Short mmCIF file of C-alpha atoms in Angstrom, two decimals:
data_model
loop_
_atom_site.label_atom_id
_atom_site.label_comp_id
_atom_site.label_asym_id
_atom_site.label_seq_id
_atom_site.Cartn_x
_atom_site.Cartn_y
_atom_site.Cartn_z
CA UNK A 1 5.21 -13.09 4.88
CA UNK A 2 3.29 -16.39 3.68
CA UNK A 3 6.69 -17.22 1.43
CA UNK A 4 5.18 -20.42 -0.21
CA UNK A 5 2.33 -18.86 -1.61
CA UNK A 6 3.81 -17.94 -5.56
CA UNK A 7 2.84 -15.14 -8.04
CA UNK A 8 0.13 -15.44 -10.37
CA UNK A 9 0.76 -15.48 -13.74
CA UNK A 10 -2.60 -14.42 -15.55
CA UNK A 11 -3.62 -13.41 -19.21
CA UNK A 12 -5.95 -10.95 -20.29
CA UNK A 13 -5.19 -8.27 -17.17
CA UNK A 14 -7.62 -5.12 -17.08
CA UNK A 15 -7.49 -2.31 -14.67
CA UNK A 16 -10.45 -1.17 -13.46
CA UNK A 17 -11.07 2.16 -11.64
CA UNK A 18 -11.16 5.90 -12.04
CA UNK A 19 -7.69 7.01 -11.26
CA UNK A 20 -8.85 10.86 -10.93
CA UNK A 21 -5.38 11.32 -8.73
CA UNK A 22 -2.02 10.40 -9.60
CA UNK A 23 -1.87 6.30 -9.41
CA UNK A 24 0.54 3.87 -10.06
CA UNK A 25 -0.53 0.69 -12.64
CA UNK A 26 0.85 -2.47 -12.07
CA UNK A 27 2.04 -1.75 -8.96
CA UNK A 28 2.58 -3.96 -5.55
CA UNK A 29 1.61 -1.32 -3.90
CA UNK A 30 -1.32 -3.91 -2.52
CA UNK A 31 -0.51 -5.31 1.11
CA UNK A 32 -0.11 -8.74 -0.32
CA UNK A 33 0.57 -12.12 1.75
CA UNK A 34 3.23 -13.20 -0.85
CA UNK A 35 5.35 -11.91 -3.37
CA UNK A 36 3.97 -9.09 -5.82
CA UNK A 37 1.03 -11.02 -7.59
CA UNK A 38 2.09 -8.31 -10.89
CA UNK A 39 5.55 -10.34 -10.94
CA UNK A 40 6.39 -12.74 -13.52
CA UNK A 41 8.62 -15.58 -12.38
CA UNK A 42 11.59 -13.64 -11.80
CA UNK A 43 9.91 -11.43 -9.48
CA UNK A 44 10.05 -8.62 -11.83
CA UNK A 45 7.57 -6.21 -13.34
CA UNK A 46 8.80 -5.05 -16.38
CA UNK A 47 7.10 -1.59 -16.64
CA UNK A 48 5.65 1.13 -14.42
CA UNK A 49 2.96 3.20 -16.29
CA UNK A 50 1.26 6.43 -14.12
CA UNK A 51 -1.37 8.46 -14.82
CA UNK A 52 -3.83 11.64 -13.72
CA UNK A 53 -2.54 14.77 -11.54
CA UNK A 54 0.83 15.87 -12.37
CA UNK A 55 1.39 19.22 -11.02
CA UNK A 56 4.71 17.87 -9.03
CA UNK A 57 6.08 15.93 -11.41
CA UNK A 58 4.38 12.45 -9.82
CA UNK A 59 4.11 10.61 -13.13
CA UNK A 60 7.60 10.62 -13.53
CA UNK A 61 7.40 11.08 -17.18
CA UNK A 62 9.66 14.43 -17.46
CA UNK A 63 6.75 16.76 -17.58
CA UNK A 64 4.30 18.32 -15.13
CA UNK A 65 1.21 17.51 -17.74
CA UNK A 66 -1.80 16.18 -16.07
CA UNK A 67 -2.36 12.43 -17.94
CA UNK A 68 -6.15 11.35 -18.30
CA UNK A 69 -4.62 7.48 -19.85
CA UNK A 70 -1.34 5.69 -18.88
CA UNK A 71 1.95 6.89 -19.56
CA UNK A 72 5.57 4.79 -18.83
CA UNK A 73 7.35 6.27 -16.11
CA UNK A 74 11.13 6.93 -17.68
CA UNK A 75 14.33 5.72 -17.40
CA UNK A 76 12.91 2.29 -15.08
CA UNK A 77 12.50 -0.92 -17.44
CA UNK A 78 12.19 -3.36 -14.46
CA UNK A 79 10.69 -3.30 -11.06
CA UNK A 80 10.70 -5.58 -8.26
CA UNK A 81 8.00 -3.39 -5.93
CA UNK A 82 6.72 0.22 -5.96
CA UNK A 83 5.31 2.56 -3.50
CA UNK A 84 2.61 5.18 -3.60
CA UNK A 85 0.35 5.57 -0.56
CA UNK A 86 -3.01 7.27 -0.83
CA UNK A 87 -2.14 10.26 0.35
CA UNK A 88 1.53 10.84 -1.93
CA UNK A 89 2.38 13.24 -4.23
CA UNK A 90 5.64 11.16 -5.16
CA UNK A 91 6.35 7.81 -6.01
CA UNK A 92 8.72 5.13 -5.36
CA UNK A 93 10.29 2.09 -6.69
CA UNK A 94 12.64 -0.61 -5.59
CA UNK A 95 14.84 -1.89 -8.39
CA UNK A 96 16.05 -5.33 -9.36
CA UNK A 97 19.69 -4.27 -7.76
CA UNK A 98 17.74 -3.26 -4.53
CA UNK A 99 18.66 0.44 -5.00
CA UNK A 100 15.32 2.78 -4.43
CA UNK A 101 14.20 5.61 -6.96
CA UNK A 102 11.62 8.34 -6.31
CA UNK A 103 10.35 10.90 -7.99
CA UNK A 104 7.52 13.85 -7.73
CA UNK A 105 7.15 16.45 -4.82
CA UNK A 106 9.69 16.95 -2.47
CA UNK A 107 9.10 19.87 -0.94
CA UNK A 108 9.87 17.83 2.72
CA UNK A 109 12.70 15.69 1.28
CA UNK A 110 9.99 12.99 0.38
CA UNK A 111 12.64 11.74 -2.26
CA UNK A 112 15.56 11.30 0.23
CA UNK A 113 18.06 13.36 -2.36
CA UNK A 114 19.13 15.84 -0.29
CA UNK A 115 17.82 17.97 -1.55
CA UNK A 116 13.64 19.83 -1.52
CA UNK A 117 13.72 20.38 -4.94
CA UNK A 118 10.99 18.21 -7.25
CA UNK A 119 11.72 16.41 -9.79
CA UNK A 120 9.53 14.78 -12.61
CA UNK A 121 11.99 11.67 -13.48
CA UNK A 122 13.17 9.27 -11.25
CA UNK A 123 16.12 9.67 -9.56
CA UNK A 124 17.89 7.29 -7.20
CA UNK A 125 18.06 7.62 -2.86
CA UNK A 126 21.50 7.57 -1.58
CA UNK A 127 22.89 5.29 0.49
CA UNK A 128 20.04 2.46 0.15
CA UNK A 129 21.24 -0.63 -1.40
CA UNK A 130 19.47 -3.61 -0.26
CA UNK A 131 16.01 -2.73 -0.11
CA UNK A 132 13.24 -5.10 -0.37
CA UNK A 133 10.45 -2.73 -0.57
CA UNK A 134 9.58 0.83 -0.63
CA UNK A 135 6.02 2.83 0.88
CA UNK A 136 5.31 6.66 0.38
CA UNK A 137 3.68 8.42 3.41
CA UNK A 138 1.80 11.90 2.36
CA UNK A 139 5.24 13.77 2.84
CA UNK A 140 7.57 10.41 4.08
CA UNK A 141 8.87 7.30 2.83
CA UNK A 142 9.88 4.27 3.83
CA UNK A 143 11.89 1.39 2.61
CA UNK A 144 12.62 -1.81 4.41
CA UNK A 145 16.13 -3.54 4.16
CA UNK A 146 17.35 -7.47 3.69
CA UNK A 147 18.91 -7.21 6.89
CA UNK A 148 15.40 -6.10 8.37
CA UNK A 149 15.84 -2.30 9.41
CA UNK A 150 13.71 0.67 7.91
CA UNK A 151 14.97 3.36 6.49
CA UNK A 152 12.34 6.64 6.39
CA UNK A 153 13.17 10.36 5.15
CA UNK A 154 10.97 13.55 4.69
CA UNK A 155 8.32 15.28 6.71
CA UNK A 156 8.90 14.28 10.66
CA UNK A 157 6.93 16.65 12.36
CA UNK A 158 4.74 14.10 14.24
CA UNK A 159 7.58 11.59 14.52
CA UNK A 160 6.76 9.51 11.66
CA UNK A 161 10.78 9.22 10.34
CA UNK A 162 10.96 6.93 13.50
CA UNK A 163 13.98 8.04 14.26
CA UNK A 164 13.19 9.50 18.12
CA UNK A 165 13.22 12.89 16.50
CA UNK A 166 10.19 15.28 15.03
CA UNK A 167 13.18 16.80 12.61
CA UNK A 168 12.83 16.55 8.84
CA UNK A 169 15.29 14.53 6.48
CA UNK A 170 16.31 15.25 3.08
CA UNK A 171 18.08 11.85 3.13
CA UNK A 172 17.30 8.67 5.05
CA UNK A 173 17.17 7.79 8.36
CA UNK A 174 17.50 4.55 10.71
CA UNK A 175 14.28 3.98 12.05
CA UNK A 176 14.80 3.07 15.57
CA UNK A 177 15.14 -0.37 17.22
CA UNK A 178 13.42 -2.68 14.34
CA UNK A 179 16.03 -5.31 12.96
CA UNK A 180 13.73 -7.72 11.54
CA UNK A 181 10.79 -5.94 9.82
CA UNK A 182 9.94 -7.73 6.91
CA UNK A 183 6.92 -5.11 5.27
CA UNK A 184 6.38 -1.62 5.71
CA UNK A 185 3.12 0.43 5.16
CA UNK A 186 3.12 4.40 4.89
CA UNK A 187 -0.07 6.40 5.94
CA UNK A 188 -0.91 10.45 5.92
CA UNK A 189 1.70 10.45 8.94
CA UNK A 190 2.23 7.40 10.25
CA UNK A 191 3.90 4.75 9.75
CA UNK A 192 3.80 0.83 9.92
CA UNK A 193 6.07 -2.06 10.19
CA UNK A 194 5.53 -5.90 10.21
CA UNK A 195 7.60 -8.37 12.16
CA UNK A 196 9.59 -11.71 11.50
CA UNK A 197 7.38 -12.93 14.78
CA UNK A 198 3.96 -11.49 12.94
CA UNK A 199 4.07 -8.44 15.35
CA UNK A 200 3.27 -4.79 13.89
CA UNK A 201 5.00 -1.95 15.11
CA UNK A 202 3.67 1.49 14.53
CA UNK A 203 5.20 5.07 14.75
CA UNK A 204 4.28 9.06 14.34
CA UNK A 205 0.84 10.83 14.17
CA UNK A 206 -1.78 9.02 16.63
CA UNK A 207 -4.36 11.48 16.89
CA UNK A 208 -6.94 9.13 16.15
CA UNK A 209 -5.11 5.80 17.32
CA UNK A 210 -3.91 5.00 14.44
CA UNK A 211 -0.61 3.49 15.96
CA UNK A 212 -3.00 1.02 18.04
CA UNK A 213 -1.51 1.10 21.05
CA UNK A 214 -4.41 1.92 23.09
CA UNK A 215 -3.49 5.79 23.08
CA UNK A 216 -3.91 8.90 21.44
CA UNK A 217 -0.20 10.15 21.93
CA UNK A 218 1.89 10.61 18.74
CA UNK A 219 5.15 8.27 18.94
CA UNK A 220 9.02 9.43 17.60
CA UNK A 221 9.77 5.74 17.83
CA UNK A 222 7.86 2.50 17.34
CA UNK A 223 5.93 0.67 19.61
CA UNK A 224 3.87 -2.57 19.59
CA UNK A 225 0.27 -2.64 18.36
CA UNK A 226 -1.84 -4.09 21.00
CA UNK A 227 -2.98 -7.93 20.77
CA UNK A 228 -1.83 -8.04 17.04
CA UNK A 229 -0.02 -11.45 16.46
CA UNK A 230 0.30 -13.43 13.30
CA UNK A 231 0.25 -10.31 10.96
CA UNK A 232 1.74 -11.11 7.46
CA UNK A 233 0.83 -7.61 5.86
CA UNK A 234 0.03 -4.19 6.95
CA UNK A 235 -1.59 -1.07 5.09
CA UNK A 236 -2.04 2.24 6.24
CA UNK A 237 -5.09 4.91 5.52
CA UNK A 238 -4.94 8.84 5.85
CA UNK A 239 -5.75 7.92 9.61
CA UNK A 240 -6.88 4.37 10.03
CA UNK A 241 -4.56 0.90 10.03
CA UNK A 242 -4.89 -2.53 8.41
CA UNK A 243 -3.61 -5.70 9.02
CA UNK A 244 -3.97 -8.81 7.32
CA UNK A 245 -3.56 -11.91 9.44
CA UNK A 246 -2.08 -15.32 8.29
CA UNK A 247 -5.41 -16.91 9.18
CA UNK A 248 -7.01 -15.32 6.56
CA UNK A 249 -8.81 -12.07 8.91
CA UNK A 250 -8.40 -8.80 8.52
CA UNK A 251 -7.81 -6.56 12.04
CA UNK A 252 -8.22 -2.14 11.69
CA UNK A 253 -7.66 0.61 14.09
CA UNK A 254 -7.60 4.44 14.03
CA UNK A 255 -10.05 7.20 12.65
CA UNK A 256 -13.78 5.54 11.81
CA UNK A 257 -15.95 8.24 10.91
CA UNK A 258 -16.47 6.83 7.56
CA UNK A 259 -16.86 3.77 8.41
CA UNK A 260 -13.07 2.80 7.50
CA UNK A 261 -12.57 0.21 10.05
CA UNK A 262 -15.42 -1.95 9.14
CA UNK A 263 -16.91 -3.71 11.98
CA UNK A 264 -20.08 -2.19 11.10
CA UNK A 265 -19.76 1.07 13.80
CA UNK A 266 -18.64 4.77 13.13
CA UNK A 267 -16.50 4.46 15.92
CA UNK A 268 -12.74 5.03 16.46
CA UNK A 269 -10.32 2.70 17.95
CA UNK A 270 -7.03 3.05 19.86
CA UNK A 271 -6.59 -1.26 19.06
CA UNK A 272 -7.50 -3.23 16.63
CA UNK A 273 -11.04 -4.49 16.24
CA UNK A 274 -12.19 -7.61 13.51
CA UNK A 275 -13.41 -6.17 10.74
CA UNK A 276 -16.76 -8.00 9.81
CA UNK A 277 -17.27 -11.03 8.22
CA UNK A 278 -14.22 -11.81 6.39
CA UNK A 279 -12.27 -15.22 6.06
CA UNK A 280 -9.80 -15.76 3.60
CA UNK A 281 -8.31 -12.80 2.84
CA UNK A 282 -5.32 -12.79 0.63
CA UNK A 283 -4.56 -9.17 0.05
CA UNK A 284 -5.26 -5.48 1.63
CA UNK A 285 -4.99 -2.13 1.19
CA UNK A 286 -6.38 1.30 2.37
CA UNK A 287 -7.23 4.38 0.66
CA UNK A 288 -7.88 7.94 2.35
CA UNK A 289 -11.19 6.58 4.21
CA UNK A 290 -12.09 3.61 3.34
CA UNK A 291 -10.50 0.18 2.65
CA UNK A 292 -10.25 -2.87 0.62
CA UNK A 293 -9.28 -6.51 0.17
CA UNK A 294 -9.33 -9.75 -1.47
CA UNK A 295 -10.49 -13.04 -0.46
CA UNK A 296 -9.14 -16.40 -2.55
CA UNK A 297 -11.63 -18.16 -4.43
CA UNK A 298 -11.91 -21.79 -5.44
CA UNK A 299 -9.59 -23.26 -8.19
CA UNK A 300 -10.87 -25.64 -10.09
CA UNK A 301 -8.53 -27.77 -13.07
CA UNK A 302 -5.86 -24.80 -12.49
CA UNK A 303 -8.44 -22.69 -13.42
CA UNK A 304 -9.52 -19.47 -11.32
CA UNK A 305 -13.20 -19.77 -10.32
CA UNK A 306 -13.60 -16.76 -8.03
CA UNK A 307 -11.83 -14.10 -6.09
CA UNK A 308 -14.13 -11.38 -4.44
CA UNK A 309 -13.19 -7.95 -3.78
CA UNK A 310 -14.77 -6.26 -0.77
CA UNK A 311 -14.66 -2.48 0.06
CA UNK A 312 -16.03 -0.60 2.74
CA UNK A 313 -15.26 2.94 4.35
CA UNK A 314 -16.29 6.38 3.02
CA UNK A 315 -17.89 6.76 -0.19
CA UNK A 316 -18.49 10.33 -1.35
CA UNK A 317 -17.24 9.64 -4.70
CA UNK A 318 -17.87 6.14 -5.47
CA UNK A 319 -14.52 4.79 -4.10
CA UNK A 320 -16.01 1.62 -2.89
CA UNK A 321 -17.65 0.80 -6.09
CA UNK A 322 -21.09 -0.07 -5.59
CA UNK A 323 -23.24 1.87 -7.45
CA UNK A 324 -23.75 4.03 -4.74
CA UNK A 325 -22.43 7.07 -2.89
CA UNK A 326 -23.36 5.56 0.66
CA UNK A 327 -20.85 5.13 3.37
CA UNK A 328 -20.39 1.34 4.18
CA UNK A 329 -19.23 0.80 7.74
CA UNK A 330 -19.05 -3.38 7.12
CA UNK A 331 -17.16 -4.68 3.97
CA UNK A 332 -19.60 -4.80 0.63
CA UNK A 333 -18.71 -7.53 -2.18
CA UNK A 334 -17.84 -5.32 -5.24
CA UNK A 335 -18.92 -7.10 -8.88
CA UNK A 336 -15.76 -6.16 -10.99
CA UNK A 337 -16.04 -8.79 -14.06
CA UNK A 338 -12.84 -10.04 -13.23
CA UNK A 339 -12.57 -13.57 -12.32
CA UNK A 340 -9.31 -13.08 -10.15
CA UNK A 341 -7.68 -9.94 -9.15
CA UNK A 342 -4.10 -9.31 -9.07
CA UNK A 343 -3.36 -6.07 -7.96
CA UNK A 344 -4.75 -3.37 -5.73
CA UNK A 345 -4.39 -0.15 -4.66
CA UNK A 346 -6.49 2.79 -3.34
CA UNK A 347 -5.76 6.69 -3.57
CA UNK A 348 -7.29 9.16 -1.42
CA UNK A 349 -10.99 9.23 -3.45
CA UNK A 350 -10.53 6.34 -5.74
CA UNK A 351 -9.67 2.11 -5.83
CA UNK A 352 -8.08 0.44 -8.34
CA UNK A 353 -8.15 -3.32 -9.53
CA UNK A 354 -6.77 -5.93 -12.16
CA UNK A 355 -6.96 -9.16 -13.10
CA UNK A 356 -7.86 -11.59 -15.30
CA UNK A 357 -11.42 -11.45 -17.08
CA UNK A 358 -14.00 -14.60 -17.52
CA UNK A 359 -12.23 -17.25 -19.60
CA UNK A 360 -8.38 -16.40 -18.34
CA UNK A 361 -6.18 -19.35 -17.51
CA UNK A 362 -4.18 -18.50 -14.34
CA UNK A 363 -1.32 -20.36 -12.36
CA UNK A 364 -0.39 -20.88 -9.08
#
C-alpha cells in the first residue's frame, strides 16, 4: 500500500446515496491506496452507524427492524477498518486491539463463531488477534493478518475459504501459501489478495474469470492474476475484479455484461484489461455490476479543489448516478456537490459517497 500518502481530515462530511440494502457509513470498506481516508489521526473511526434491510440482524443494532436513516451499530465505540462487500448479509469490523467482530447472517458460518446461528450484535471471531483488515464475501469473510496470512471462514463450496478444500467453516481458516498479503477484497465467491511485491492473488468461483488467470476453472487455492504488477488495492464485484495500480490506473477482469469492466465493451475477460481513460486514481471499489473510483484533484493553499468520482457498469436502478438508467460500459464523471470524497462503497444496486462540501478546509 502507498504508506506515505496520510488520511484526510475534512469538515462538513455528507453521505450521499440511496442505501436501499443494508450499508455500512463511514466505513473503509473503499479499496483505498492509503490508510482509511474516514480515520482521524490515530487511525481510528470512532463510530459505525448502518442502515436499510435488516431481516438477519445486519445492522447490528440488537433488532431485526428494517432502518430507512442511520442507526449506531452496538457495543463498538472505535474502529480501525470494516468490511461489508456488495453482496453480504453480515458485517465486519477490525478493532483497535486487532481482534475482528461480525455480526448478521450466518447461516454458512459467515461470522467465524462456530457456530450458524445469526446474531444481530456484534460478537467477536475466535482465534484472530492481529488483524489489519477485514472483507465480507456474500456467505465468506476474510481478514488479513500483521504477519501477512489470510484468514477466511463460511461458505466454501467453490473454494473461496482458500484453504485447498470446497468444505465450509464455522471458524477460520489459513488461507493457503500467502505470507505477505497486505489487502484483501471479498466478492459473491471469490476472493482477492494483494501482495508486498504489488502482485494479486485470487481464489474460488471463476465462472466468469473473475480470478484472472486466463481460465474459467474455479480455484481451492490462490493463484497469480495474469500480468498484474504494481497493484496497491484490490476490490471485488458479484463476478468481476478491480485493481488499482500505484500509477494511478485502474485494471478489471471477470463477468462484463453490464458493462462492469469498463473498457467500453460488453465483453468478459479471463485477465485484466485497462479500464478507459483513467489516470490518477486514488481509490476503488465494486458493487454487484458495476464499479467506481476516485481520481485526486488539484490542491490549491491546502485547500481541496477537485476530486471526481467516476462510475460505470450496470445501471438498472440508478447505481451509477447519472440521471439515467443506461448501462455505461466506459467510466462516466458523476456531479456529487462534494468537493473531495472520502469514502466509498457500493452494494449490490446502490453507491455510496462522502466528503467534504464546497467551502470545506481539508488536510493532507
Amino acid at each position: 500500500m502507498l504508506g506515505h500518502q496520510r488520511p484526510l481530515r475534512c469538515r462538513r462530511a455528507v453521505l450521499l446515496g440511496g442505501a436501499l440494502a443494508a450499508a455500512l457509513a463511514l466505513a473503509p470498506v473503499t479499496a483505498h491506496a492509503g490508510p482509511p481516508p474516514s480515520a482521524g489521526g490515530d487511525g481510528l473511526v470512532p463510530a459505525v452507524q448502518s442502515w436499510g434491510t435488516n431481516v438477519s440482524g445486519q445492522l447490528g443494532d440488537a433488532t431485526t427492524a428494517g432502518r430507512q436513516s442511520p442507526i449506531t451499530v452496538a457495543g463498538i465505540s472505535s474502529v480501525t477498518g470494516l468490511g461489508a462487500g456488495p453482496e453480504a448479509n453480515h458485517g465486519l469490523a477490525v478493532l483497535p486491539n486487532r481482534t475482528v467482530k461480525a455480526w448478521g447472517l450466518n447461516d454458512f458460518g459467515q461470522l467465524g463463531d462456530g457456530t450458524t446461528v445469526s446474531h444481530s450484535t456484534p460478537g467477536t471471531v475466535p482465534g484472530i488477534t492481529a488483524a489489519t483488515q477485514a472483507a465480507a464475501g456474500a456467505f465468506h469473510s476474510l481478514a488479513v493478518l500483521k504477519d501477512g496470512t489470510v484468514k477466511a471462514w463460511g461458505l466454501n463450496l467453490f473454494g473461496q475459504l482458500g484453504d485447498g478444500s470446497t468444505t465450509n467453516s464455522t471458524t477460520p481458516v489459513t488461507v493457503s501459501g500467502l505470507t505477505d498479503a497486505v489487502a484483501v477484497a471479498a466478492g459473491g465467491s471469490h476472493s482477492l489478495a494483494v501482495l508486498k511485491d504489488g502482485t494479486v492473488k485470487a481464489w474460488g468461483s471463476n465462472a466468469d474469470g473473475q480470478l484472472g488467470d486466463g481460465s474459467t476453472t474455479n480455484s481451492t487455492t490462490p493463484v497469480t492474476v495474469s500480468g498484474l504488477t504494481g497493484a496497491v488495492a484490490v476490490a471485488a464485484g458479484s463476478s468481476h475484479s478491480l485493481a488499482l495500480l500505484r500509477n494511478g490506473t485502474v485494471k478489471a477482469w471477470g463477468a462484463n455484461s453490464d458493462g462492469q469492466l469498463g473498457d467500453g465493451t460488453t465483453t468478459s475477460s479471463t485477465t485484466p484489461v485497462s479500464v478507459s481513460g483513467l489516470t490518477g486514481a486514488v481509490a476503488i471499489t465494486a458493487g454487484g455490476h458495476h464499479s467506481l473510483t476516485v481520481t485526486r484533484g488539484p490542491w490549491k493553499q491546502r485547500r481541496c479543489t477537485g476530486t471526481t468520482l467516476y462510475t460505470w457498469g450496470d445501471n438498472s436502478d440508478g447505481q451509477l448516478g447519472d440521471g439515467t438508467t443506461t448501462d455505461r460500459t466506459s467510466p462516466t464523471p458523476i456531479a456529487t456537490g462534494l468537493t473531495t470524497i472520502t469514502h466509498l462503497a457500493a452494494g449490490r444496486n446502490h453507491s455510496l459517497a462522502a466528503g467534504d462540501r464546497p467551502g470545506g478546509r481539508c488536510q493532507h
